[in-house]
Coordinates of C-alpha atoms in Angstrom, one line a residue:
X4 CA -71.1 -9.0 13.0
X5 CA -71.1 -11.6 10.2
X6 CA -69.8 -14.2 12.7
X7 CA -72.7 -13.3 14.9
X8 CA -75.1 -13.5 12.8
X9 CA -73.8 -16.9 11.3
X10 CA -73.7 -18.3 14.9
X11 CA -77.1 -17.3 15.6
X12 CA -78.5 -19.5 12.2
X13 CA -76.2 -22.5 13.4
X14 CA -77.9 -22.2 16.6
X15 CA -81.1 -21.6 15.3
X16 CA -81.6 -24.0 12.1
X17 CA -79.2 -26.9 13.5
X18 CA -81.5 -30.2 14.8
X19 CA -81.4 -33.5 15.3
X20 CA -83.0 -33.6 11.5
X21 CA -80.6 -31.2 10.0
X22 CA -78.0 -29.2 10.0
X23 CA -77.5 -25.6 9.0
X24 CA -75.3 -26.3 6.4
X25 CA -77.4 -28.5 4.7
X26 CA -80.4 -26.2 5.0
X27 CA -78.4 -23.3 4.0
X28 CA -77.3 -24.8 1.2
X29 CA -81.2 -26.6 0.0
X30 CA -82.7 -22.9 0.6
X31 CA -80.3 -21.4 -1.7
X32 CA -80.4 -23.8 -4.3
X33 CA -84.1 -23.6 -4.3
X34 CA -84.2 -19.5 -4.2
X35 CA -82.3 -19.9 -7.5
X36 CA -84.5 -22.6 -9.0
X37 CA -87.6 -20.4 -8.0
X38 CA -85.8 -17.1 -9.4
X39 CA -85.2 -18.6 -12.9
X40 CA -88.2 -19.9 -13.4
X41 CA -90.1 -16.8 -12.5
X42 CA -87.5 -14.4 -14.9
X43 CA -87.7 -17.2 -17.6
X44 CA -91.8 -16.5 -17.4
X45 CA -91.3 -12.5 -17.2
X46 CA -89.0 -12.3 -20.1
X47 CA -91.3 -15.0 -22.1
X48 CA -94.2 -12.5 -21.0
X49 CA -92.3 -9.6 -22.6
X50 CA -91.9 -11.2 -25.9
X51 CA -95.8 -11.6 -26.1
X52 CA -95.9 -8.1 -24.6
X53 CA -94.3 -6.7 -27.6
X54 CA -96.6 -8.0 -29.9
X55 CA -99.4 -5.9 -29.0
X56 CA -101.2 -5.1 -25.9
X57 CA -104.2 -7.5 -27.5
X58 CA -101.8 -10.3 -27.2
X59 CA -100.6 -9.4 -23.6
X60 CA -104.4 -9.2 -22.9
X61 CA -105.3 -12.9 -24.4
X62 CA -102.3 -14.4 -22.8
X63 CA -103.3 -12.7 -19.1
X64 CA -106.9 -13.8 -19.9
X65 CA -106.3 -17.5 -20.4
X66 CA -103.8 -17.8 -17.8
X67 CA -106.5 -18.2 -15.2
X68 CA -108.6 -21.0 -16.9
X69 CA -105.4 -23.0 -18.3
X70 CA -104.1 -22.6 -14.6
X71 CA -107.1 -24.6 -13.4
X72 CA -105.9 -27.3 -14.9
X73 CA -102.1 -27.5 -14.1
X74 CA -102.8 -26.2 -10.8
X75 CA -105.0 -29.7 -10.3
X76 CA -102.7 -31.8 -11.2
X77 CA -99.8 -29.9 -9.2
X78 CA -102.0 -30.4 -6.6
X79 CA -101.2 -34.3 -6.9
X80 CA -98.0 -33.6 -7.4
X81 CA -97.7 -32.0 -4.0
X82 CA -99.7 -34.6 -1.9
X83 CA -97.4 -37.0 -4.0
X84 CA -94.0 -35.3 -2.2
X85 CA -95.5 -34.8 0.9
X86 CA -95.6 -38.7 1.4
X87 CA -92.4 -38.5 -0.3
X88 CA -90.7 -36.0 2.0
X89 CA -92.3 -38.4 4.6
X90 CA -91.0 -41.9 3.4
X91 CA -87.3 -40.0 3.1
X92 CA -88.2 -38.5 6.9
X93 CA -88.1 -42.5 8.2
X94 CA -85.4 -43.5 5.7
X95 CA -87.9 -45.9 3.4
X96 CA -86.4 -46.0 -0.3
X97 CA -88.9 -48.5 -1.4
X98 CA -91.9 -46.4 0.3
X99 CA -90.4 -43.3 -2.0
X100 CA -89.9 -45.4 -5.6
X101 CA -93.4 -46.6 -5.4
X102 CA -94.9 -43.3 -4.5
X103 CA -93.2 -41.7 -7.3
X104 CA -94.0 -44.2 -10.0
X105 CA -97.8 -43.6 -8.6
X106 CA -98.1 -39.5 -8.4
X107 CA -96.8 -40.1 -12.3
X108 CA -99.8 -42.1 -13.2
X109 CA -102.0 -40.0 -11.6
X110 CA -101.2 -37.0 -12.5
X111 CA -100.7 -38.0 -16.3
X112 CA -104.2 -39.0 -16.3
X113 CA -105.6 -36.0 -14.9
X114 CA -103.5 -34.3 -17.6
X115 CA -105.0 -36.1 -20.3
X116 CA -108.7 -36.5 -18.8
X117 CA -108.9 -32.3 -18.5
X118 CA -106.6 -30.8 -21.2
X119 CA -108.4 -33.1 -23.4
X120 CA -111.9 -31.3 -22.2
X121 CA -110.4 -28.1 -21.4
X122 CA -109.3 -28.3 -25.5
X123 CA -112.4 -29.6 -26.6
X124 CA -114.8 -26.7 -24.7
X125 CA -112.2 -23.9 -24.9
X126 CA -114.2 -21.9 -27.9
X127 CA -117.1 -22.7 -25.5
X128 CA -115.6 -21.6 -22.2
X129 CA -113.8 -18.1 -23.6
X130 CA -117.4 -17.1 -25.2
X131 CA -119.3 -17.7 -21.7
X132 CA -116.2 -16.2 -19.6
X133 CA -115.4 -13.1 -21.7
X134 CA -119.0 -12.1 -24.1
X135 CA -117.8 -8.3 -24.2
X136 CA -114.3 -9.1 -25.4
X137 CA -112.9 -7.6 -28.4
X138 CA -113.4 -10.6 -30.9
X139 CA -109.1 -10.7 -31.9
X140 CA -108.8 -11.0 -28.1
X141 CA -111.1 -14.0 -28.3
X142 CA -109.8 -15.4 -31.4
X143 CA -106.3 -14.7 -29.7
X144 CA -107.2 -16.5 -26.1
X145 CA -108.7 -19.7 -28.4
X146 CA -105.4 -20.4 -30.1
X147 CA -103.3 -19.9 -27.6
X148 CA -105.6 -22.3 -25.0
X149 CA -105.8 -25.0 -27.2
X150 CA -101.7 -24.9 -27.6
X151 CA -101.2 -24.3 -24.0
X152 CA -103.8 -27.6 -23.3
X153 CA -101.1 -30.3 -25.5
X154 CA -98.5 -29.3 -23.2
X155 CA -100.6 -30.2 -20.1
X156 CA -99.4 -34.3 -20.7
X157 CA -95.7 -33.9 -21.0
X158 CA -96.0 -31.4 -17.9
X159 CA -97.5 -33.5 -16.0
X160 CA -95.1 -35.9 -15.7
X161 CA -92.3 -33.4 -15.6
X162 CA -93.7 -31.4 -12.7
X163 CA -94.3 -34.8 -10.1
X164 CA -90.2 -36.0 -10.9
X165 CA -89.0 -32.0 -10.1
X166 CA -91.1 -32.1 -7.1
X167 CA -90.0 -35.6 -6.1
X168 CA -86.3 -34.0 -6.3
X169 CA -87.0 -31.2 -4.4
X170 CA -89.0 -33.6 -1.7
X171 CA -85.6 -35.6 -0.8
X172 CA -83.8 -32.4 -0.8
X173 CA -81.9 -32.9 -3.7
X174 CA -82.5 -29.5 -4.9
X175 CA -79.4 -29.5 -7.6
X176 CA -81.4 -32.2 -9.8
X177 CA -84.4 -29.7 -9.3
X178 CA -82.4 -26.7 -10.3
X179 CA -80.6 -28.3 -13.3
X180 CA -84.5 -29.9 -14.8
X181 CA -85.6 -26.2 -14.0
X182 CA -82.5 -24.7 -15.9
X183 CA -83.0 -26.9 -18.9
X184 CA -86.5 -26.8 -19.2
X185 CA -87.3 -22.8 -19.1
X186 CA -84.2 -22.3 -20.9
X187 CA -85.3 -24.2 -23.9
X188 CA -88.8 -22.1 -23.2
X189 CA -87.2 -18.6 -23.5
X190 CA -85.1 -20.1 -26.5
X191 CA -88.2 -21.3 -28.5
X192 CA -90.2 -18.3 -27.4
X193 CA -87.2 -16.3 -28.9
X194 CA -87.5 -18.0 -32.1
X195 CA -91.6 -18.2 -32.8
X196 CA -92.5 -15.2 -31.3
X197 CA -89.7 -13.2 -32.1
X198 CA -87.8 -15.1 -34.9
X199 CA -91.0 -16.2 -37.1
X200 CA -93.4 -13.7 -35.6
X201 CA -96.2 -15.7 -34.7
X202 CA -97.4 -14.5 -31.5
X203 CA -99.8 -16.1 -29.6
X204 CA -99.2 -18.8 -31.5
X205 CA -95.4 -19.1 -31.1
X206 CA -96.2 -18.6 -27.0
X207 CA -98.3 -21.8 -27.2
X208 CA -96.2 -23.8 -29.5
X209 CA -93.1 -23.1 -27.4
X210 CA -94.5 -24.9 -24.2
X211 CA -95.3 -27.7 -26.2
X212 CA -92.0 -27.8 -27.6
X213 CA -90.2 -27.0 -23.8
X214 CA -92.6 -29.3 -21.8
X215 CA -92.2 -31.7 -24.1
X216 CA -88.5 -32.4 -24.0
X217 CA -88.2 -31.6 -20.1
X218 CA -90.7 -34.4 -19.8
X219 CA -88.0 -36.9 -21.9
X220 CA -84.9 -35.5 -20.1
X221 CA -86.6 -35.6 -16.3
X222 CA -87.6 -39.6 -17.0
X223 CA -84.0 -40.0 -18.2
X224 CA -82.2 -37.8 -14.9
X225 CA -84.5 -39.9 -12.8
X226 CA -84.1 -43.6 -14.0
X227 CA -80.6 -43.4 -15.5
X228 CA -78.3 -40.3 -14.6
X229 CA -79.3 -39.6 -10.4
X230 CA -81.0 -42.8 -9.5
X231 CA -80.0 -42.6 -5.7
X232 CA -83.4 -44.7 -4.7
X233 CA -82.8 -47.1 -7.6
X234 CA -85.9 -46.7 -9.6
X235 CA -87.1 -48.7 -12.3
X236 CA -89.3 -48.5 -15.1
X237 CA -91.6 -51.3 -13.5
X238 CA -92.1 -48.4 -10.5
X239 CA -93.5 -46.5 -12.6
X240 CA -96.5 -48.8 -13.2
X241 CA -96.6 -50.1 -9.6
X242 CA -99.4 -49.2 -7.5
X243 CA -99.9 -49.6 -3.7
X244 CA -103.2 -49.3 -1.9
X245 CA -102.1 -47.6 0.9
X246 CA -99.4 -45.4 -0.4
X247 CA -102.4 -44.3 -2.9
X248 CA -104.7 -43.1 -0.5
X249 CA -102.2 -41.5 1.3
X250 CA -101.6 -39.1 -1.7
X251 CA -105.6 -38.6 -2.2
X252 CA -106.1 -37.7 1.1
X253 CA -103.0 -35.1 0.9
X254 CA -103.6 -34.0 -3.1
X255 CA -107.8 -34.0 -3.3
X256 CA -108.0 -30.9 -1.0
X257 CA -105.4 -29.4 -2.5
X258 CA -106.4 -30.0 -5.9
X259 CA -110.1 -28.6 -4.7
X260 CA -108.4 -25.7 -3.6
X261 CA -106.6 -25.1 -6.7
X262 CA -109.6 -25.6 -8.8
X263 CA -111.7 -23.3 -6.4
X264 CA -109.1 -21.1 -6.2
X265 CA -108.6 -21.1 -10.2
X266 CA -112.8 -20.5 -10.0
X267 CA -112.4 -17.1 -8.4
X268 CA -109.7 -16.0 -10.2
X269 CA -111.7 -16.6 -13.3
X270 CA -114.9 -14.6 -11.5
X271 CA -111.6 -12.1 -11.2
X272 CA -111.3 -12.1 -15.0
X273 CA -115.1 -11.9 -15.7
X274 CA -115.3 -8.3 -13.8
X275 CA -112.1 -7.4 -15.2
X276 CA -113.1 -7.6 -18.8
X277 CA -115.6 -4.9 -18.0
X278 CA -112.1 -2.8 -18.1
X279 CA -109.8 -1.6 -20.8
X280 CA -107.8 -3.8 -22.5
X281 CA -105.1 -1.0 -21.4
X282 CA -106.1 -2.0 -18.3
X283 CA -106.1 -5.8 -19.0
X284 CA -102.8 -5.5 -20.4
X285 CA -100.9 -3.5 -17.4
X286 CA -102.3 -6.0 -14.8
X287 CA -100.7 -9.0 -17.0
X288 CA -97.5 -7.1 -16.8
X289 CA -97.8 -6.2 -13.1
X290 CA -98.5 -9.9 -12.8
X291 CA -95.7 -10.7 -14.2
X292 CA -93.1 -8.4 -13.0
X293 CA -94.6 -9.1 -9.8
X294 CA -93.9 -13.0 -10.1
X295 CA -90.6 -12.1 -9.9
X296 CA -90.7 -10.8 -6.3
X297 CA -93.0 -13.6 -5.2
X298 CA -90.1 -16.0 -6.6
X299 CA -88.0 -15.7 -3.3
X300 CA -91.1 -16.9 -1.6
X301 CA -92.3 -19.8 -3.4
X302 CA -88.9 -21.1 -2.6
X303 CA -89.7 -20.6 1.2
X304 CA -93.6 -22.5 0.2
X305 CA -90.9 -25.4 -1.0
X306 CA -88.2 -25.4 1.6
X307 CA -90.7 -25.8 4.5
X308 CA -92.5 -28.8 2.6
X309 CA -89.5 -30.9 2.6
X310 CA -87.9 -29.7 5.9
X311 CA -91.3 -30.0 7.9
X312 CA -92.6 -33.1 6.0
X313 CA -89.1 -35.1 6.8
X314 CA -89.6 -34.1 10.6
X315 CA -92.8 -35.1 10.1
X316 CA -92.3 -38.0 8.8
X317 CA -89.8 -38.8 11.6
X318 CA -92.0 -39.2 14.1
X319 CA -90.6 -35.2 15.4
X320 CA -93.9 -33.0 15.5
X321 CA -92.4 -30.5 17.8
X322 CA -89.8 -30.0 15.6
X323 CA -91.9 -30.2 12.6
X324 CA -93.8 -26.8 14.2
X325 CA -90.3 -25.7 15.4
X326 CA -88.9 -25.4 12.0
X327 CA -92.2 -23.3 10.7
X328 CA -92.1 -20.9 12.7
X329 CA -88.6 -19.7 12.3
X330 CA -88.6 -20.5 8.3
X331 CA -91.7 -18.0 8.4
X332 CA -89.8 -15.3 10.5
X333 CA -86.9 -15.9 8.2
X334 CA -89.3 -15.3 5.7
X335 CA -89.8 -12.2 6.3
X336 CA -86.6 -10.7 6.7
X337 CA -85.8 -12.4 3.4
X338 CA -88.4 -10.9 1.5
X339 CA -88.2 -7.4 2.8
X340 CA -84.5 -7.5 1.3
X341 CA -86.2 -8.9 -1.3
X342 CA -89.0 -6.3 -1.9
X343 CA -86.2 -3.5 -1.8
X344 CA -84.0 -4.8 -4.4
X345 CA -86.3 -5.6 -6.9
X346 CA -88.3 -2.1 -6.3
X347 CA -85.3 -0.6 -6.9
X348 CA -85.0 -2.4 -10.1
X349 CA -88.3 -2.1 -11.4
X350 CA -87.9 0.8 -14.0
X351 CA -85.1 -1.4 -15.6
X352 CA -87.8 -4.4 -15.6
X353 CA -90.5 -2.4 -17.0
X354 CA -88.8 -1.8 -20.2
X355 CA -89.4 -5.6 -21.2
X356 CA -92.2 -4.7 -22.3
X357 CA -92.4 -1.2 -23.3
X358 CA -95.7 -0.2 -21.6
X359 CA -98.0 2.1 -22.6
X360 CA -97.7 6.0 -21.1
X361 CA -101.5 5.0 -19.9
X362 CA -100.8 1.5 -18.2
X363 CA -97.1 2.9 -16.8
X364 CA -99.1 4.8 -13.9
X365 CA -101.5 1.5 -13.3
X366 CA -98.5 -0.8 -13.1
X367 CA -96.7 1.2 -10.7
X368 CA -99.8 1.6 -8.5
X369 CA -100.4 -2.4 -8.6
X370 CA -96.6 -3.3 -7.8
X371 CA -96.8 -0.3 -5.0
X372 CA -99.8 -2.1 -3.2
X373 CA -98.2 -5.8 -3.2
X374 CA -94.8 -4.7 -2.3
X375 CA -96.2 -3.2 1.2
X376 CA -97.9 -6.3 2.4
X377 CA -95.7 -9.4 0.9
X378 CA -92.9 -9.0 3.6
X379 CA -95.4 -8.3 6.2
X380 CA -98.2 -11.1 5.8
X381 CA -97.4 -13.2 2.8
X382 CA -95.3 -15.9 4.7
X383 CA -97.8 -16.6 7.5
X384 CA -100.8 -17.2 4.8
X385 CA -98.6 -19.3 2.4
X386 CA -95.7 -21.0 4.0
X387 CA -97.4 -22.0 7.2
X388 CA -99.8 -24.2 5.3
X389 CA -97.6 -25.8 3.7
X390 CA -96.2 -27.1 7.5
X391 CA -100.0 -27.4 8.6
X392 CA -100.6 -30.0 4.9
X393 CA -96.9 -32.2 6.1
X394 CA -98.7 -33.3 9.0
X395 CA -102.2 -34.2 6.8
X396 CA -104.5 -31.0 8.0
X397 CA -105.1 -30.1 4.1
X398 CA -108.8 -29.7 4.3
X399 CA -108.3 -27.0 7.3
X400 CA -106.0 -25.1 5.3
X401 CA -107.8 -25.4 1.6
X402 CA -111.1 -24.1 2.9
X403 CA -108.8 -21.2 4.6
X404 CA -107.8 -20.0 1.1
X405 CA -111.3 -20.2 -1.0
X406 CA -112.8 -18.6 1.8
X407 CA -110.1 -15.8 2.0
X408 CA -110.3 -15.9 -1.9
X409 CA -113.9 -15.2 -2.3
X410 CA -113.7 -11.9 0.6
X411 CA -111.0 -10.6 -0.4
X412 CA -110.1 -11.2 -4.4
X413 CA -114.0 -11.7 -5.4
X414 CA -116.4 -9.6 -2.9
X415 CA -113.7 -6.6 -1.9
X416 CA -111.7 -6.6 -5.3
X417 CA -115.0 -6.2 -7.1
X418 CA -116.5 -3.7 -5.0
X419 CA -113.5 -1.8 -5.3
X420 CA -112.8 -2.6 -8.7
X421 CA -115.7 -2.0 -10.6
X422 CA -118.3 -0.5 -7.7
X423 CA -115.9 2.5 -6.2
X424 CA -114.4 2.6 -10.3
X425 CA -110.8 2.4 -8.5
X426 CA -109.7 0.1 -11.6
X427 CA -107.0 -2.7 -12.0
X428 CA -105.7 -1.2 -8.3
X429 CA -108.8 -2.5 -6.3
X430 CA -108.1 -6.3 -7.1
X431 CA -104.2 -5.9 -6.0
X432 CA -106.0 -4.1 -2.4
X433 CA -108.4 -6.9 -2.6
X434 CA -105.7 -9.6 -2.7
X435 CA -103.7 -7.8 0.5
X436 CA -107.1 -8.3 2.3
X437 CA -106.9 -12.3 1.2
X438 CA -103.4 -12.4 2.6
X439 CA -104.1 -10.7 5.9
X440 CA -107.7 -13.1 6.2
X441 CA -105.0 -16.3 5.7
X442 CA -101.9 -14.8 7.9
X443 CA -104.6 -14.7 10.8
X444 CA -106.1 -18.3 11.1
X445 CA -103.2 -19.8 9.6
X446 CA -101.0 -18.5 12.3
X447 CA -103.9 -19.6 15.0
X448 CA -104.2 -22.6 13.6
X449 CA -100.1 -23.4 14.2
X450 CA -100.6 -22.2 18.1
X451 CA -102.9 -25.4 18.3
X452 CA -102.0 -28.9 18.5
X453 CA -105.0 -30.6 17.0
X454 CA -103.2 -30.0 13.1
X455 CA -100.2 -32.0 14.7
X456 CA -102.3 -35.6 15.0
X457 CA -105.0 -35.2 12.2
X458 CA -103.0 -38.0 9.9
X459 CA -103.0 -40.4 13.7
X460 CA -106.6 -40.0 13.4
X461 CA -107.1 -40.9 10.0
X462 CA -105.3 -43.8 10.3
X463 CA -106.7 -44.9 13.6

C-alpha cells in the first residue's frame, strides 16, 4: 500500500520543473519550520498566560494593532520573493541578488517609518480602541506595544532574507534562521518573564532581544556562510527600476490587504472588549493553541509560493495552475490528519496555561468550531491565492479577503457575538463564514484563465 501510494505522488508531483523528491523534501522542511515557530509562539503565550489572565488579555489585545504593522511590511517581503521565486524560475542569479538587497531597503524603511508612529501614538491608539478597558489592561497593552514596536527594525530585515531562502527553495537555511531565532525567543522569554518576573514587560523585551540577533545572524548566513547567488554588501544598496516596481505592484496589494485586514480585526477587538476579560483571555489562548494547527498550513501558503512562482517564472502557466490544484487537494488530506492529532492532544496543550474553570468551556467551544471547517475550506481560501499572486493577480485576490473579512469576521461575528450574546464563539463561526466566502471565488477565480496573463498585460 505504501508503494502505491508513493507511486501515485511520483506520478502526481514529478514535472519538468520538479521532482517529487525534491518537493517532498521542501514541504517537509517547511512543515517543520512552520511547526516551530507556531509551538515557539504558544509556549511564549503560556508564559504570559501564567502571569495573570490581565496579561493574557493585553497581550491578545495588542496583537492586532502591532500586527498591522509587521503584516505591512511582510507584505513586501512577499511581493519581494515572489519576483524572487520568479528570477530563480528562469535561472537569473543577478535578477535575485538585486531584488533581495531591494525588498531589505524597503521593508526596513517601512519598519522604521510606522513602528516609529505606531510607538509615538500607541497611548493614543489603545485609549480610542479599547475606552471601557480595565485601566491595568491598558497600562499593560501600552508597555508591551511600545517594546513590541523597537523590534519591528531588526524584523524587518530578518523576515525579507527567511523569505528569500524559502523563495529558492532552500528551506534548510529557512529552518535553521527559524530554529535559532524563536529558540533564543522562548529562551529570553523563560528568563524575563519567568526568571525576573516581569511580565508584559519581559514578553516585549524578549523580541527585541530575539529579533534583534536573528537580524545579525540572517545578514551573516546570507552574505558569508550560504552565499549560493554570491551576494554582496553593495546588493544590498543597489536598486533597479524595474525589479522595484515589480515588487510594488506584487507587495502594495498585499500590504493593503494586510493593513485592511489588520483594520477589521481591530473592529474585531473593539466589540470584543465589550466582553469579559475571562472571555478576552480564553480567545487569546484558543488563538494560540489554535496557531498550532494552522502551522501545517501556512507551510502549504509557502510551499505553493515558491513551487507556482518558479513555474511561473518559467514561462509554464499550465503547470503553474497544475501544481495548485493538487498542493490544495493535498492540503486537505494533510490537515485533516492534522486536525485529528492535535485534537487529540489538546487537553495536554491546554495545561500551558492553566485556564480558568470559566474560560476551559469557551476554549473548547472555539477550537471545536475551527477544527470542523480548516480541512474542509481553509486551503482553497488561503493557498490558492498565493498561486493566483505568483502570476501578478494580487489586487483580485486582496479585495477577496477584506471583503470576506468585513461579512464574515466584522458583520456576522458581531451579530453573533454581541447581538445573539453567543460570546467569544460567534467570531470563531464568523471566521468559518470568511473562509467559505474566500474558498468559493478563489476557487472560481483558478477555473479561469484571465489570472494566468494579468502580469503580460501589465507589462504590455
Amino acid at each position: 500500500m505504501f508503494t502505491k501510494a508513493h507511486a501515485w505522488l511520483e506520478d502526481a508531483f514529478t514535472s519538468r520543473q520538479f521532482t517529487y523528491k525534491q518537493l517532498r523534501s521542501m514541504f517537509f522542511t517547511l512543515v517543520l519550520d512552520a511547526f516551530f515557530i507556531m509551538f515557539i509562539n504558544m509556549l511564549s503565550v503560556s508564559m504570559v498566560s501564567s502571569t495573570g489572565e490581565a496579561a493574557m488579555a493585553a497581550v491578545n489585545m495588542v496583537g492586532s494593532v502591532n500586527s498591522l504593522v509587521s503584516l505591512i511590511f511582510s507584505a513586501l517581503a512577499t511581493g519581494g520573493s515572489i519576483v524572487i521565486a520568479r528570477a530563480k524560475g528562469r535561472g537569473d542569479e543577478g535578477g535575485i541578488r538585486t531584488v533581495i538587497g531591494e525588498t531589505i531597503c524597503l521593508c526596513g524603511a517601512v519598519a522604521i517609518v510606522f513602528g516609529g508612529m505606531l510607538f509615538a501614538l500607541s497611548e493614543v491608539l489603545i485609549g480610542v480602541l479599547y475606552p471601557r478597558a480595565e485601566p491595568l489592561l491598558v497600562d499593560y497593552s501600552i508597555r508591551y506595544m511600545r517594546l513590541v514596536c523597537i523590534s519591528f527594525i531588526p524584523f524587518s530585515v530578518f523576515n525579507v532574507i527567511f523569505f528569500a531562502f524559502r523563495s529558492t527553495g532552500d528551506t534548510r537555511s529557512s529552518l535553521f534562521l527559524t530554529i535559532f531565532i524563536n529558540t533564543l525567543h522562548l529562551l529570553c522569554s523563560f528568563l524575563f518573564i519567568n526568571g525576573m518576573h516581569l511580565g508584559v514587560t519581559g514578553a516585549g523585551m524578549s523580541y527585541i532581544v530575539a529579533r534583534t540577533a536573528g537580524m545579525i545572524v540572517a545578514l551573516v548566513w546570507l552574505l558569508k556562510v550560504h552565499n549560493e547567488y554570491h551576494i554582496h554588501l553593495r546588493n544590498l544598496f543597489h536598486f533597479s527600476k524595474d525589479i522595484t516596481a515589480q515588487i510594488v505592484q506584487l507587495g502594495v496589494p498585499i500590504a493593503w490587504e494586510s493593513a485592511l485586514f489588520q483594520g477589521g480585526m481591530l473592529l474585531v477587538q473593539i466589540y470584543l472588549a465589550y466582553l469579559t476579560t475571562t472571555d478576552l483571555a480564553a480567545h487569546g489562548v484558543a488563538n494560540s493553541v489554535f496557531g498550532l494547527f494552522l502551522s501545517t498550513g501556512n507551510a502549504m501558503t509557502s510551499f505553493a509560493t515558491t513551487v507556482c512562482g518558479q513555474c511561473y517564472g518559467a514561462g509554464l502557466y499550465e503547470l503553474t495552475r497544475r501544481y495548485c490544484r493538487k498542493i490544495v487537494a493535498a492540503g486537505r488530506v494533510v490537515l485533516l490528519v492534522v486536525t485529528v492529532v492535535f485534537l487529540a492532544a489538546t487537553p495536554l496543550l491546554l495545561k500551558l496555561y492553566s485556564p480558568s474553570e470559566t474560560a476551559l468551556p469557551i476554549i473548547w467551544t472555539c477550537l471545536a468550531i475551527g477544527c470542523i471547517g480548516l480541512p474542509i475550506i481553509w486551503c482553497d481560501g488561503y493557498i490558492t491565492p498565493m498561486a493566483l499572486r505568483t502570476a501578478g493577480d494580487a489586487t483580485f485576490s486582496s479585495v477577496v479577503s477584506v471583503v470576506a473579512l468585513a461579512i464574515g469576521r466584522i458583520i456576522i461575528g458581531y451579530v453573533l457575538t454581541i447581538v445573539l450574546g453567543l460570546g467569544v464563539p460567534g467570531v470563531w463561526i464568523g471566521m468559518m463564514c470568511e473562509w467559505l466566502i474566500r474558498a468559493v471565488l478563489m476557487r472560481i477565480r483558478l477555473r479561469g484563465d484571465k489570472w494566468l496573463h494579468i502580469q503580460e498585460v501589465k507589462a504590455a
